[in-house]
Short mmCIF file of C-alpha atoms in Angstrom, two decimals:
data_model
loop_
_atom_site.label_atom_id
_atom_site.label_comp_id
_atom_site.label_asym_id
_atom_site.label_seq_id
_atom_site.Cartn_x
_atom_site.Cartn_y
_atom_site.Cartn_z
CA MET R 393 4.29 54.99 -51.44
CA THR R 394 4.90 55.51 -48.27
CA ALA R 395 6.01 58.76 -46.31
CA PRO R 396 8.47 58.91 -43.13
CA GLN R 397 6.39 58.94 -40.06
CA ASN R 398 6.17 62.55 -39.27
CA SER R 399 6.36 64.22 -43.05
CA ILE R 400 4.02 64.04 -45.97
CA ALA R 401 4.51 63.08 -49.66
CA LEU R 402 3.32 63.88 -52.88
CA SER R 403 2.85 61.16 -55.11
CA PRO R 404 4.28 61.72 -59.00
CA SER R 405 0.50 61.63 -60.59
CA ALA R 406 -0.59 64.06 -57.83
CA ALA R 407 2.46 66.48 -58.42
CA ALA R 408 1.82 65.77 -62.42
CA ARG R 409 -2.06 66.56 -61.37
CA VAL R 410 -1.02 70.05 -59.68
CA ALA R 411 1.48 71.05 -61.86
CA TRP R 412 -1.31 71.05 -64.38
CA ILE R 413 -4.03 72.59 -62.80
CA ALA R 414 -1.00 75.59 -61.46
CA GLN R 415 0.05 75.92 -65.04
CA LYS R 416 -3.90 76.75 -66.71
CA GLN R 417 -4.28 78.98 -63.81
CA GLY R 418 -0.77 80.82 -63.86
CA LYS R 419 -0.17 80.14 -60.37
CA PRO R 420 2.77 78.51 -58.28
CA ALA R 421 2.93 74.45 -58.70
CA VAL R 422 2.45 74.29 -54.88
CA LEU R 423 -0.74 72.38 -53.05
CA ARG R 424 -1.58 73.28 -49.64
CA LEU R 425 -3.27 70.58 -47.84
CA SER R 426 -5.27 71.46 -44.51
CA VAL R 427 -7.29 69.59 -42.18
CA GLU R 428 -10.30 71.71 -40.70
CA GLY R 429 -13.15 69.60 -38.36
CA GLY R 430 -16.63 69.25 -40.03
CA GLY R 431 -17.54 65.73 -42.42
CA CYS R 432 -19.05 63.13 -41.98
CA SER R 433 -16.35 61.47 -39.94
CA GLY R 434 -15.38 64.14 -37.81
CA PHE R 435 -12.37 66.08 -39.55
CA GLN R 436 -11.85 66.75 -43.64
CA TYR R 437 -9.39 67.81 -45.71
CA ARG R 438 -9.10 70.89 -47.88
CA TYR R 439 -6.58 71.09 -50.79
CA GLY R 440 -5.74 74.64 -52.77
CA LEU R 441 -2.89 76.10 -54.57
CA ALA R 442 -0.83 78.21 -52.09
CA GLU R 443 0.67 81.58 -52.72
CA GLY R 444 3.41 80.85 -50.90
CA ILE R 445 4.71 78.76 -47.78
CA ASN R 446 4.33 79.64 -44.59
CA ALA R 447 7.22 80.04 -41.48
CA ASP R 448 5.78 77.12 -39.49
CA ASP R 449 4.67 74.76 -43.01
CA THR R 450 6.35 71.39 -43.63
CA VAL R 451 7.40 71.09 -47.15
CA THR R 452 8.12 67.79 -49.12
CA GLU R 453 8.88 68.63 -53.06
CA THR R 454 8.17 66.09 -55.88
CA ASP R 455 9.03 66.41 -59.89
CA GLY R 456 9.13 70.22 -58.89
CA VAL R 457 5.43 70.19 -57.02
CA GLN R 458 5.38 71.31 -53.71
CA LEU R 459 3.05 69.91 -51.16
CA VAL R 460 3.03 72.33 -48.06
CA VAL R 461 1.00 71.35 -44.69
CA ASP R 462 0.64 74.11 -41.98
CA ALA R 463 1.79 72.66 -38.09
CA VAL R 464 -1.65 72.54 -36.85
CA SER R 465 -2.85 69.89 -40.05
CA LEU R 466 0.72 68.40 -39.56
CA ASP R 467 -0.64 66.45 -36.34
CA LEU R 468 -3.46 64.68 -38.43
CA VAL R 469 -1.67 63.99 -41.23
CA ALA R 470 2.14 62.91 -40.01
CA GLY R 471 3.43 60.23 -42.62
CA CYS R 472 0.48 60.60 -45.39
CA VAL R 473 0.93 60.63 -48.98
CA VAL R 474 -1.25 62.47 -51.54
CA ASP R 475 -1.66 60.43 -54.33
CA TYR R 476 -4.15 61.73 -57.70
CA VAL R 477 -6.47 58.75 -58.81
CA GLU R 478 -8.36 58.18 -61.61
CA ASN R 479 -10.83 55.25 -61.80
CA LEU R 480 -14.48 54.53 -63.11
CA GLY R 481 -15.82 56.17 -60.52
CA GLY R 482 -13.99 60.03 -61.30
CA THR R 483 -10.85 61.45 -60.57
CA ALA R 484 -9.35 62.74 -57.06
CA PHE R 485 -6.97 63.59 -55.36
CA LYS R 486 -6.65 60.95 -52.10
CA VAL R 487 -5.08 61.25 -49.09
CA GLU R 488 -3.53 58.17 -47.58
CA ASN R 489 -3.60 58.59 -44.08
CA PRO R 490 -1.81 56.11 -41.50
CA ASN R 491 -3.24 58.16 -38.51
CA ALA R 492 -7.24 57.53 -40.01
CA VAL R 493 -8.81 54.84 -38.27
CA ALA R 494 -12.24 55.68 -40.24
CA GLY R 495 -13.06 57.11 -42.81
CA CYS R 496 -16.38 58.20 -45.05
CA GLY R 497 -17.42 56.38 -47.96
CA CYS R 498 -16.07 59.27 -50.23
CA GLY R 499 -12.90 59.76 -48.52
CA SER R 500 -12.84 63.23 -48.25
CA SER R 501 -13.42 62.94 -44.12
CA PHE R 502 -11.63 60.71 -41.66
CA ALA R 503 -11.27 60.04 -37.91
CA VAL R 504 -8.22 60.06 -35.19
#
């Protein structure tokens, strides 16, 4: 799955997981992805259920679940796909970010 260059995408498996978490917490099925300075590679991803959508957010929807990214973070994650993976190492949300030139072993931080 790929996202157009200036947008974001949420995979069906990530959408299903967000919907499950939101239902368990009694919150809207809206995942906010943001980027903060820090982490072992320079920037780190932050996830959380959003209570609402801001006027400057970029929004995409998959299977009734929304993914929102603020305008500042969008420059660093444009074209990314947020996926949910399950393997022997555990389960996690994973960002496939075409802007990242380096990342850490845990996949939670990156450099551009």
